[in-house]
Amino acid sequence: MGRPVLDLESVQSFVAIAEFQSFTKAAEALGTTQGAISVKLKRLEARLGCKLIERTPRLVRLSAQGATFLNPAREFIAAHDRAVAALSCECRRFRLGVAEHVAGPEVPTLLARLNERDPALTIEVRLENSRSLLDAFDAGDLDAVIVRQEDDRRDGEDLGPEHFGWFAAPGFHQQPGKPLRLAALAPCCGVRDVATRALAGAGIEWNEVFVGGGHAAVMAAVSAGLAVAAFSCRLAPADTIEVGERLGLPGLPASRIMLHSTLTDPRSRDALRTLAAAYREHRASRRGATA
C-alpha cells in the first residue's frame, strides 16, 4: 500500500481547527463553512487512517495522533506557500505594533513563523504603549496591533487574559509609614494608570522614584531593588517576586489581549491567522510551564 496523498485544503482545515479549537472559528478564518471543513477533516483522517481531532459538544482538541501530526502539517503548508511565493516577485509589507506590556519572549517566535510562511513578507515591528499603537493603527500607520484592551474599544480578536501583580526584588524593603516607592512607565501607560488608581482607591501613598525610560529600564530598576512596579505576571523580571500580599497592596484587575487588523487580502489574512495562533500557543505553553 502506497503512502497517502495529502491535499492542501484538508491539511489547512485540520491546522485551523487545531489552532482555534473550534470548527466555527476555523471556518470563519478560512472563509468557508463549518460543514465544509468537517468534510475536509474527515477526508484527511480517512487518508491517514487515524483520528486527528476529538470532538464533544463542549470540547474540540487534538488526539494523540493529531498532536504528532500538527507540526508536520504546518511544515507541509509552509512548503506550499514558499513554493508559490518563489514564483511571485510580489513583495509585501506587514507593519505590526506590539504593546510593551504585552511583548515577551514569544515575539521572535511570532516573527519566525510569519517569515516561514511567507518569505516575501517584510515585517516591521513597533513597540510602544497600547494607546499610542491604537492611535497609529486608527491613523493607518500600522496594519495590525497586539495591545491591551481599552475600555472604549469592543472590536478586535481576543487572544486571552493578561494578569498583573506587584513585583520587587527579593531584598526590597519598604519603610513603614513611608510612601511606596514606585517605578512606572510614562504617564500615558495604561498599566501605570491601573496601578496608581488601585493605590489611590486603597488609600496608599506612593512616590514615583523612577519614571519613564521604557519597559526595560523599569525592569532594571525593580530588579536592582530600587522600587516596586506593576507587571504582567507573565513578563515580570525573573529575579523578582510578587510582593502584593506581603506589602498589603491592592489587587490589580486582569485585562484582555486584543489583536486589531485592517488586512483584507487572503495572503495577509493568512499571515495574521498564523500570528494569532503562534501568540496563543506560546502563552499556553508558558502557562503550562509555570503551573
PDB file of C-alpha atoms in Angstrom:
ATOM      1  CA  MET A   1       0.000   0.000   0.000  1.00  0.00           C
ATOM      2  CA  GLY A   2       1.428   3.379  -1.028  1.00  0.00           C
ATOM      3  CA  ARG A   3       1.729   6.464   1.096  1.00  0.00           C
ATOM      4  CA  PRO A   4      -1.402   8.631   1.409  1.00  0.00           C
ATOM      5  CA  VAL A   5      -1.567  11.689  -0.840  1.00  0.00           C
ATOM      6  CA  LEU A   6      -2.493  14.831   1.083  1.00  0.00           C
ATOM      7  CA  ASP A   7      -4.452  17.717  -0.347  1.00  0.00           C
ATOM      8  CA  LEU A   8      -3.650  21.228   0.815  1.00  0.00           C
ATOM      9  CA  GLU A   9      -7.170  22.331   1.776  1.00  0.00           C
ATOM     10  CA  SER A  10      -7.729  19.328   4.034  1.00  0.00           C
ATOM     11  CA  VAL A  11      -4.457  19.943   5.852  1.00  0.00           C
ATOM     12  CA  GLN A  12      -5.259  23.665   6.155  1.00  0.00           C
ATOM     13  CA  SER A  13      -8.632  22.781   7.679  1.00  0.00           C
ATOM     14  CA  PHE A  14      -7.027  20.467  10.234  1.00  0.00           C
ATOM     15  CA  VAL A  15      -4.436  23.086  11.253  1.00  0.00           C
ATOM     16  CA  ALA A  16      -7.084  25.805  11.572  1.00  0.00           C
ATOM     17  CA  ILE A  17      -9.284  23.573  13.764  1.00  0.00           C
ATOM     18  CA  ALA A  18      -6.288  22.724  15.937  1.00  0.00           C
ATOM     19  CA  GLU A  19      -5.277  26.369  16.316  1.00  0.00           C
ATOM     20  CA  PHE A  20      -8.714  27.765  17.093  1.00  0.00           C
ATOM     21  CA  GLN A  21     -10.011  24.665  18.929  1.00  0.00           C
ATOM     22  CA  SER A  22     -13.280  25.460  17.198  1.00  0.00           C
ATOM     23  CA  PHE A  23     -14.822  24.341  13.898  1.00  0.00           C
ATOM     24  CA  THR A  24     -16.820  27.561  13.687  1.00  0.00           C
ATOM     25  CA  LYS A  25     -13.828  29.892  14.160  1.00  0.00           C
ATOM     26  CA  ALA A  26     -11.701  27.792  11.832  1.00  0.00           C
ATOM     27  CA  ALA A  27     -14.353  28.060   9.134  1.00  0.00           C
ATOM     28  CA  GLU A  28     -14.549  31.829   9.568  1.00  0.00           C
ATOM     29  CA  ALA A  29     -10.765  32.160   9.316  1.00  0.00           C
ATOM     30  CA  LEU A  30     -10.669  30.094   6.119  1.00  0.00           C
ATOM     31  CA  GLY A  31     -13.674  31.848   4.585  1.00  0.00           C
ATOM     32  CA  THR A  32     -15.758  28.690   4.345  1.00  0.00           C
ATOM     33  CA  THR A  33     -18.460  26.834   6.269  1.00  0.00           C
ATOM     34  CA  GLN A  34     -18.289  24.562   9.288  1.00  0.00           C
ATOM     35  CA  GLY A  35     -19.718  21.730   7.230  1.00  0.00           C
ATOM     36  CA  ALA A  36     -17.065  22.136   4.543  1.00  0.00           C
ATOM     37  CA  ILE A  37     -14.111  21.935   6.928  1.00  0.00           C
ATOM     38  CA  SER A  38     -15.720  18.962   8.705  1.00  0.00           C
ATOM     39  CA  VAL A  39     -15.836  17.131   5.372  1.00  0.00           C
ATOM     40  CA  LYS A  40     -12.209  18.026   4.629  1.00  0.00           C
ATOM     41  CA  LEU A  41     -11.112  16.853   8.073  1.00  0.00           C
ATOM     42  CA  LYS A  42     -12.894  13.523   7.614  1.00  0.00           C
ATOM     43  CA  ARG A  43     -11.244  13.146   4.198  1.00  0.00           C
ATOM     44  CA  LEU A  44      -7.821  13.776   5.729  1.00  0.00           C
ATOM     45  CA  GLU A  45      -8.425  11.354   8.616  1.00  0.00           C
ATOM     46  CA  ALA A  46      -9.570   8.698   6.126  1.00  0.00           C
ATOM     47  CA  ARG A  47      -6.423   9.103   4.050  1.00  0.00           C
ATOM     48  CA  LEU A  48      -4.167   8.957   7.101  1.00  0.00           C
ATOM     49  CA  GLY A  49      -6.132   6.148   8.711  1.00  0.00           C
ATOM     50  CA  CYS A  50      -6.361   7.759  12.145  1.00  0.00           C
ATOM     51  CA  LYS A  51      -8.422  10.199  14.195  1.00  0.00           C
ATOM     52  CA  LEU A  52      -6.820  13.649  14.373  1.00  0.00           C
ATOM     53  CA  ILE A  53      -9.453  15.672  16.252  1.00  0.00           C
ATOM     54  CA  GLU A  54     -11.541  14.620  19.239  1.00  0.00           C
ATOM     55  CA  ARG A  55     -14.837  16.489  19.365  1.00  0.00           C
ATOM     56  CA  THR A  56     -17.523  16.641  22.038  1.00  0.00           C
ATOM     57  CA  PRO A  57     -20.414  19.118  22.425  1.00  0.00           C
ATOM     58  CA  ARG A  58     -18.197  21.278  24.669  1.00  0.00           C
ATOM     59  CA  LEU A  59     -14.649  20.498  23.587  1.00  0.00           C
ATOM     60  CA  VAL A  60     -12.504  20.324  20.469  1.00  0.00           C
ATOM     61  CA  ARG A  61      -8.980  19.013  20.996  1.00  0.00           C
ATOM     62  CA  LEU A  62      -6.184  17.137  19.276  1.00  0.00           C
ATOM     63  CA  SER A  63      -5.950  13.372  19.556  1.00  0.00           C
ATOM     64  CA  ALA A  64      -2.540  11.862  20.277  1.00  0.00           C
ATOM     65  CA  GLN A  65      -2.070  11.289  16.529  1.00  0.00           C
ATOM     66  CA  GLY A  66      -3.280  14.824  15.805  1.00  0.00           C
ATOM     67  CA  ALA A  67      -0.719  16.328  18.181  1.00  0.00           C
ATOM     68  CA  THR A  68       2.016  14.320  16.441  1.00  0.00           C
ATOM     69  CA  PHE A  69       0.807  15.416  13.001  1.00  0.00           C
ATOM     70  CA  LEU A  70       0.323  19.133  13.773  1.00  0.00           C
ATOM     71  CA  ASN A  71       3.868  20.425  13.220  1.00  0.00           C
ATOM     72  CA  PRO A  72       4.456  18.335  10.063  1.00  0.00           C
ATOM     73  CA  ALA A  73       1.108  19.636   8.792  1.00  0.00           C
ATOM     74  CA  ARG A  74       2.263  23.207   9.338  1.00  0.00           C
ATOM     75  CA  GLU A  75       5.523  22.424   7.547  1.00  0.00           C
ATOM     76  CA  PHE A  76       3.522  20.973   4.644  1.00  0.00           C
ATOM     77  CA  ILE A  77       1.526  24.208   4.336  1.00  0.00           C
ATOM     78  CA  ALA A  78       4.641  26.361   4.732  1.00  0.00           C
ATOM     79  CA  ALA A  79       6.426  24.413   1.969  1.00  0.00           C
ATOM     80  CA  HIS A  80       3.466  25.010  -0.326  1.00  0.00           C
ATOM     81  CA  ASP A  81       3.438  28.716   0.476  1.00  0.00           C
ATOM     82  CA  ARG A  82       7.181  29.026  -0.152  1.00  0.00           C
ATOM     83  CA  ALA A  83       6.834  27.262  -3.490  1.00  0.00           C
ATOM     84  CA  VAL A  84       4.066  29.627  -4.570  1.00  0.00           C
ATOM     85  CA  ALA A  85       5.950  32.688  -3.276  1.00  0.00           C
ATOM     86  CA  ALA A  86       9.039  31.674  -5.250  1.00  0.00           C
ATOM     87  CA  LEU A  87       7.086  32.210  -8.480  1.00  0.00           C
ATOM     88  CA  SER A  88       5.944  35.652  -7.473  1.00  0.00           C
ATOM     89  CA  CYS A  89       8.040  38.806  -7.327  1.00  0.00           C
ATOM     90  CA  GLU A  90       5.392  40.493  -5.205  1.00  0.00           C
ATOM     91  CA  CYS A  91       6.937  41.881  -2.026  1.00  0.00           C
ATOM     92  CA  ARG A  92       4.564  42.992   0.699  1.00  0.00           C
ATOM     93  CA  ARG A  93       4.975  44.825   3.957  1.00  0.00           C
ATOM     94  CA  PHE A  94       3.440  43.927   7.309  1.00  0.00           C
ATOM     95  CA  ARG A  95       3.528  46.763   9.858  1.00  0.00           C
ATOM     96  CA  LEU A  96       2.944  45.244  13.290  1.00  0.00           C
ATOM     97  CA  GLY A  97       2.646  47.039  16.624  1.00  0.00           C
ATOM     98  CA  VAL A  98       3.079  45.165  19.910  1.00  0.00           C
ATOM     99  CA  ALA A  99       2.433  46.862  23.253  1.00  0.00           C
ATOM    100  CA  GLU A 100       5.418  46.968  25.595  1.00  0.00           C
ATOM    101  CA  HIS A 101       3.423  45.370  28.432  1.00  0.00           C
ATOM    102  CA  VAL A 102       2.332  42.614  26.040  1.00  0.00           C
ATOM    103  CA  ALA A 103       5.543  41.876  24.155  1.00  0.00           C
ATOM    104  CA  GLY A 104       7.508  38.990  25.593  1.00  0.00           C
ATOM    105  CA  PRO A 105       9.749  36.103  24.584  1.00  0.00           C
ATOM    106  CA  GLU A 106       7.137  34.944  22.096  1.00  0.00           C
ATOM    107  CA  VAL A 107       7.814  37.868  19.718  1.00  0.00           C
ATOM    108  CA  PRO A 108      10.740  36.133  17.932  1.00  0.00           C
ATOM    109  CA  THR A 109       8.516  33.043  17.595  1.00  0.00           C
ATOM    110  CA  LEU A 110       5.773  35.140  16.001  1.00  0.00           C
ATOM    111  CA  LEU A 111       8.143  36.751  13.518  1.00  0.00           C
ATOM    112  CA  ALA A 112       9.865  33.467  12.648  1.00  0.00           C
ATOM    113  CA  ARG A 113       6.504  31.792  11.999  1.00  0.00           C
ATOM    114  CA  LEU A 114       5.417  34.649   9.741  1.00  0.00           C
ATOM    115  CA  ASN A 115       8.679  34.625   7.807  1.00  0.00           C
ATOM    116  CA  GLU A 116       8.490  30.857   7.366  1.00  0.00           C
ATOM    117  CA  ARG A 117       5.000  31.035   5.934  1.00  0.00           C
ATOM    118  CA  ASP A 118       5.630  33.995   3.641  1.00  0.00           C
ATOM    119  CA  PRO A 119       9.274  34.853   2.811  1.00  0.00           C
ATOM    120  CA  ALA A 120       8.101  37.664   0.505  1.00  0.00           C
ATOM    121  CA  LEU A 121       6.602  39.442   3.510  1.00  0.00           C
ATOM    122  CA  THR A 122       8.707  42.242   5.020  1.00  0.00           C
ATOM    123  CA  ILE A 123       7.850  42.585   8.705  1.00  0.00           C
ATOM    124  CA  GLU A 124       8.225  45.883  10.552  1.00  0.00           C
ATOM    125  CA  VAL A 125       7.679  45.813  14.325  1.00  0.00           C
ATOM    126  CA  ARG A 126       6.932  48.788  16.556  1.00  0.00           C
ATOM    127  CA  LEU A 127       6.974  48.570  20.367  1.00  0.00           C
ATOM    128  CA  GLU A 128       5.109  51.279  22.299  1.00  0.00           C
ATOM    129  CA  ASN A 129       2.291  51.591  24.805  1.00  0.00           C
ATOM    130  CA  SER A 130      -1.167  50.348  23.850  1.00  0.00           C
ATOM    131  CA  ARG A 131      -2.740  53.774  23.462  1.00  0.00           C
ATOM    132  CA  SER A 132      -0.047  55.060  21.083  1.00  0.00           C
ATOM    133  CA  LEU A 133      -0.235  51.903  18.994  1.00  0.00           C
ATOM    134  CA  LEU A 134      -4.036  52.081  18.728  1.00  0.00           C
ATOM    135  CA  ASP A 135      -3.782  55.719  17.645  1.00  0.00           C
ATOM    136  CA  ALA A 136      -1.236  54.747  14.974  1.00  0.00           C
ATOM    137  CA  PHE A 137      -3.458  51.843  13.893  1.00  0.00           C
ATOM    138  CA  ASP A 138      -6.511  54.101  13.605  1.00  0.00           C
ATOM    139  CA  ALA A 139      -4.429  56.579  11.587  1.00  0.00           C
ATOM    140  CA  GLY A 140      -3.443  53.838   9.126  1.00  0.00           C
ATOM    141  CA  ASP A 141       0.228  53.763  10.124  1.00  0.00           C
ATOM    142  CA  LEU A 142       0.065  50.133  11.300  1.00  0.00           C
ATOM    143  CA  ASP A 143      -1.581  47.101   9.668  1.00  0.00           C
ATOM    144  CA  ALA A 144      -2.093  45.160  12.894  1.00  0.00           C
ATOM    145  CA  VAL A 145      -1.540  45.673  16.626  1.00  0.00           C
ATOM    146  CA  ILE A 146      -1.448  43.383  19.672  1.00  0.00           C
ATOM    147  CA  VAL A 147      -2.450  45.513  22.642  1.00  0.00           C
ATOM    148  CA  ARG A 148      -4.223  45.579  25.976  1.00  0.00           C
ATOM    149  CA  GLN A 149      -7.963  46.024  25.700  1.00  0.00           C
ATOM    150  CA  GLU A 150      -9.003  49.650  26.051  1.00  0.00           C
ATOM    151  CA  ASP A 151     -12.220  50.480  27.891  1.00  0.00           C
ATOM    152  CA  ASP A 152     -13.639  52.309  24.877  1.00  0.00           C
ATOM    153  CA  ARG A 153     -12.874  49.538  22.338  1.00  0.00           C
ATOM    154  CA  ARG A 154     -15.034  46.479  21.783  1.00  0.00           C
ATOM    155  CA  ASP A 155     -13.623  45.413  18.415  1.00  0.00           C
ATOM    156  CA  GLY A 156     -10.671  43.145  17.671  1.00  0.00           C
ATOM    157  CA  GLU A 157      -9.877  39.467  18.235  1.00  0.00           C
ATOM    158  CA  ASP A 158      -9.486  38.309  21.824  1.00  0.00           C
ATOM    159  CA  LEU A 159      -6.159  36.488  22.315  1.00  0.00           C
ATOM    160  CA  GLY A 160      -6.688  35.762  26.018  1.00  0.00           C
ATOM    161  CA  PRO A 161      -6.380  37.274  29.503  1.00  0.00           C
ATOM    162  CA  GLU A 162      -3.437  39.123  30.994  1.00  0.00           C
ATOM    163  CA  HIS A 163      -2.979  39.119  34.796  1.00  0.00           C
ATOM    164  CA  PHE A 164      -0.980  41.694  36.756  1.00  0.00           C
ATOM    165  CA  GLY A 165       0.770  41.845  40.098  1.00  0.00           C
ATOM    166  CA  TRP A 166       3.149  43.923  42.210  1.00  0.00           C
ATOM    167  CA  PHE A 167       6.767  42.852  41.781  1.00  0.00           C
ATOM    168  CA  ALA A 168      10.022  43.763  43.507  1.00  0.00           C
ATOM    169  CA  ALA A 169      13.464  42.323  44.179  1.00  0.00           C
ATOM    170  CA  PRO A 170      13.515  39.703  46.984  1.00  0.00           C
ATOM    171  CA  GLY A 171      15.508  42.080  49.177  1.00  0.00           C
ATOM    172  CA  PHE A 172      13.269  45.094  48.638  1.00  0.00           C
ATOM    173  CA  HIS A 173      12.372  46.807  51.921  1.00  0.00           C
ATOM    174  CA  GLN A 174       9.539  49.265  52.286  1.00  0.00           C
ATOM    175  CA  GLN A 175       9.976  51.536  55.317  1.00  0.00           C
ATOM    176  CA  PRO A 176       6.836  51.607  57.489  1.00  0.00           C
ATOM    177  CA  GLY A 177       4.926  54.875  57.278  1.00  0.00           C
ATOM    178  CA  LYS A 178       6.744  55.988  54.123  1.00  0.00           C
ATOM    179  CA  PRO A 179       5.150  56.323  50.656  1.00  0.00           C
ATOM    180  CA  LEU A 180       5.507  53.268  48.441  1.00  0.00           C
ATOM    181  CA  ARG A 181       8.496  53.596  46.130  1.00  0.00           C
ATOM    182  CA  LEU A 182       7.019  53.033  42.679  1.00  0.00           C
ATOM    183  CA  ALA A 183       8.724  52.580  39.313  1.00  0.00           C
ATOM    184  CA  ALA A 184       6.479  53.252  36.335  1.00  0.00           C
ATOM    185  CA  LEU A 185       6.465  53.924  32.655  1.00  0.00           C
ATOM    186  CA  ALA A 186       5.413  57.200  31.065  1.00  0.00           C
ATOM    187  CA  PRO A 187       2.151  58.819  32.276  1.00  0.00           C
ATOM    188  CA  CYS A 188       0.308  57.604  29.143  1.00  0.00           C
ATOM    189  CA  CYS A 189       0.949  53.945  30.047  1.00  0.00           C
ATOM    190  CA  GLY A 190      -2.300  52.092  30.767  1.00  0.00           C
ATOM    191  CA  VAL A 191      -0.707  49.720  33.295  1.00  0.00           C
ATOM    192  CA  ARG A 192       0.604  52.704  35.246  1.00  0.00           C
ATOM    193  CA  ASP A 193      -2.909  54.177  35.310  1.00  0.00           C
ATOM    194  CA  VAL A 194      -4.404  50.913  36.606  1.00  0.00           C
ATOM    195  CA  ALA A 195      -1.722  50.642  39.303  1.00  0.00           C
ATOM    196  CA  THR A 196      -1.990  54.212  40.541  1.00  0.00           C
ATOM    197  CA  ARG A 197      -5.812  54.084  40.598  1.00  0.00           C
ATOM    198  CA  ALA A 198      -5.649  50.906  42.677  1.00  0.00           C
ATOM    199  CA  LEU A 199      -3.245  52.537  45.148  1.00  0.00           C
ATOM    200  CA  ALA A 200      -5.421  55.652  45.392  1.00  0.00           C
ATOM    201  CA  GLY A 201      -8.532  53.515  45.956  1.00  0.00           C
ATOM    202  CA  ALA A 202      -6.777  51.675  48.784  1.00  0.00           C
ATOM    203  CA  GLY A 203      -5.560  54.928  50.368  1.00  0.00           C
ATOM    204  CA  ILE A 204      -1.898  54.021  49.904  1.00  0.00           C
ATOM    205  CA  GLU A 205       0.546  56.862  49.396  1.00  0.00           C
ATOM    206  CA  TRP A 206       3.164  56.361  46.720  1.00  0.00           C
ATOM    207  CA  ASN A 207       6.082  58.206  45.241  1.00  0.00           C
ATOM    208  CA  GLU A 208       7.458  57.563  41.761  1.00  0.00           C
ATOM    209  CA  VAL A 209      11.177  57.251  42.268  1.00  0.00           C
ATOM    210  CA  PHE A 210      11.855  56.043  38.741  1.00  0.00           C
ATOM    211  CA  VAL A 211       9.737  57.421  35.889  1.00  0.00           C
ATOM    212  CA  GLY A 212       9.929  56.678  32.172  1.00  0.00           C
ATOM    213  CA  GLY A 213      12.909  55.261  30.348  1.00  0.00           C
ATOM    214  CA  GLY A 214      10.983  52.402  28.749  1.00  0.00           C
ATOM    215  CA  HIS A 215       9.901  48.981  29.900  1.00  0.00           C
ATOM    216  CA  ALA A 216      13.433  47.543  30.000  1.00  0.00           C
ATOM    217  CA  ALA A 217      14.663  50.409  32.186  1.00  0.00           C
ATOM    218  CA  VAL A 218      11.791  49.962  34.651  1.00  0.00           C
ATOM    219  CA  MET A 219      12.522  46.230  34.828  1.00  0.00           C
ATOM    220  CA  ALA A 220      16.174  47.010  35.591  1.00  0.00           C
ATOM    221  CA  ALA A 221      15.218  49.468  38.355  1.00  0.00           C
ATOM    222  CA  VAL A 222      12.924  46.926  40.015  1.00  0.00           C
ATOM    223  CA  SER A 223      15.482  44.121  39.730  1.00  0.00           C
ATOM    224  CA  ALA A 224      18.023  46.413  41.416  1.00  0.00           C
ATOM    225  CA  GLY A 225      15.723  46.779  44.435  1.00  0.00           C
ATOM    226  CA  LEU A 226      15.016  50.483  43.910  1.00  0.00           C
ATOM    227  CA  ALA A 227      11.235  50.266  43.757  1.00  0.00           C
ATOM    228  CA  VAL A 228       8.060  48.217  43.240  1.00  0.00           C
ATOM    229  CA  ALA A 229       6.305  48.056  39.874  1.00  0.00           C
ATOM    230  CA  ALA A 230       3.119  46.628  38.410  1.00  0.00           C
ATOM    231  CA  PHE A 231       3.941  43.997  35.784  1.00  0.00           C
ATOM    232  CA  SER A 232       2.148  41.387  33.798  1.00  0.00           C
ATOM    233  CA  CYS A 233       2.656  38.169  35.784  1.00  0.00           C
ATOM    234  CA  ARG A 234       3.860  36.607  32.538  1.00  0.00           C
ATOM    235  CA  LEU A 235       6.515  39.255  31.864  1.00  0.00           C
ATOM    236  CA  ALA A 236       7.840  40.212  35.301  1.00  0.00           C
ATOM    237  CA  PRO A 237      11.646  40.022  35.601  1.00  0.00           C
ATOM    238  CA  ALA A 238      12.815  36.517  36.504  1.00  0.00           C
ATOM    239  CA  ASP A 239      14.785  37.807  39.503  1.00  0.00           C
ATOM    240  CA  THR A 240      11.764  39.479  41.134  1.00  0.00           C
ATOM    241  CA  ILE A 241       8.915  38.167  43.281  1.00  0.00           C
ATOM    242  CA  GLU A 242       5.264  39.091  43.733  1.00  0.00           C
ATOM    243  CA  VAL A 243       5.061  41.269  46.852  1.00  0.00           C
ATOM    244  CA  GLY A 244       1.469  42.495  46.803  1.00  0.00           C
ATOM    245  CA  GLU A 245       0.282  40.388  49.727  1.00  0.00           C
ATOM    246  CA  ARG A 246       3.417  40.976  51.806  1.00  0.00           C
ATOM    247  CA  LEU A 247       3.185  44.759  51.403  1.00  0.00           C
ATOM    248  CA  GLY A 248      -0.609  44.906  51.721  1.00  0.00           C
ATOM    249  CA  LEU A 249      -1.085  46.274  48.205  1.00  0.00           C
ATOM    250  CA  PRO A 250      -4.446  46.143  46.410  1.00  0.00           C
ATOM    251  CA  GLY A 251      -5.184  43.519  43.780  1.00  0.00           C
ATOM    252  CA  LEU A 252      -4.896  44.586  40.158  1.00  0.00           C
ATOM    253  CA  PRO A 253      -7.698  43.830  37.679  1.00  0.00           C
ATOM    254  CA  ALA A 254      -6.951  41.489  34.783  1.00  0.00           C
ATOM    255  CA  SER A 255      -7.015  42.756  31.226  1.00  0.00           C
ATOM    256  CA  ARG A 256      -7.512  41.152  27.814  1.00  0.00           C
ATOM    257  CA  ILE A 257      -5.005  40.997  24.986  1.00  0.00           C
ATOM    258  CA  MET A 258      -6.572  42.045  21.687  1.00  0.00           C
ATOM    259  CA  LEU A 259      -5.487  41.767  18.062  1.00  0.00           C
ATOM    260  CA  HIS A 260      -6.677  44.531  15.738  1.00  0.00           C
ATOM    261  CA  SER A 261      -6.108  44.399  11.999  1.00  0.00           C
ATOM    262  CA  THR A 262      -7.154  46.048   8.743  1.00  0.00           C
ATOM    263  CA  LEU A 263      -5.661  43.343   6.497  1.00  0.00           C
ATOM    264  CA  THR A 264      -8.108  42.034   3.900  1.00  0.00           C
ATOM    265  CA  ASP A 265      -6.223  40.203   1.134  1.00  0.00           C
ATOM    266  CA  PRO A 266      -6.097  36.392   1.555  1.00  0.00           C
ATOM    267  CA  ARG A 267      -2.313  36.087   1.940  1.00  0.00           C
ATOM    268  CA  SER A 268      -2.154  38.812   4.564  1.00  0.00           C
ATOM    269  CA  ARG A 269      -5.139  37.366   6.399  1.00  0.00           C
ATOM    270  CA  ASP A 270      -3.355  34.009   6.446  1.00  0.00           C
ATOM    271  CA  ALA A 271      -0.274  35.687   7.924  1.00  0.00           C
ATOM    272  CA  LEU A 272      -2.487  37.276  10.555  1.00  0.00           C
ATOM    273  CA  ARG A 273      -4.036  33.922  11.462  1.00  0.00           C
ATOM    274  CA  THR A 274      -0.540  32.469  11.809  1.00  0.00           C
ATOM    275  CA  LEU A 275       0.400  35.381  14.071  1.00  0.00           C
ATOM    276  CA  ALA A 276      -2.604  34.886  16.367  1.00  0.00           C
ATOM    277  CA  ALA A 277      -2.100  31.115  16.559  1.00  0.00           C
ATOM    278  CA  ALA A 278       1.595  31.440  17.429  1.00  0.00           C
ATOM    279  CA  TYR A 279       0.788  34.005  20.121  1.00  0.00           C
ATOM    280  CA  ARG A 280      -1.884  31.824  21.709  1.00  0.00           C
ATOM    281  CA  GLU A 281       0.363  28.760  21.587  1.00  0.00           C
ATOM    282  CA  HIS A 282       3.279  30.465  23.273  1.00  0.00           C
ATOM    283  CA  ARG A 283       1.055  31.881  26.020  1.00  0.00           C
ATOM    284  CA  ALA A 284      -0.449  28.431  26.603  1.00  0.00           C
ATOM    285  CA  SER A 285       2.991  26.825  26.849  1.00  0.00           C
ATOM    286  CA  ARG A 286       4.142  29.491  29.292  1.00  0.00           C
ATOM    287  CA  ARG A 287       1.085  28.903  31.490  1.00  0.00           C
ATOM    288  CA  GLY A 288       1.779  25.176  31.449  1.00  0.00           C
ATOM    289  CA  ALA A 289       5.424  25.718  32.386  1.00  0.00           C
ATOM    290  CA  THR A 290       4.535  27.916  35.376  1.00  0.00           C
ATOM    291  CA  ALA A 291       1.547  25.898  36.609  1.00  0.00           C
TER     292      ALA A 291
END
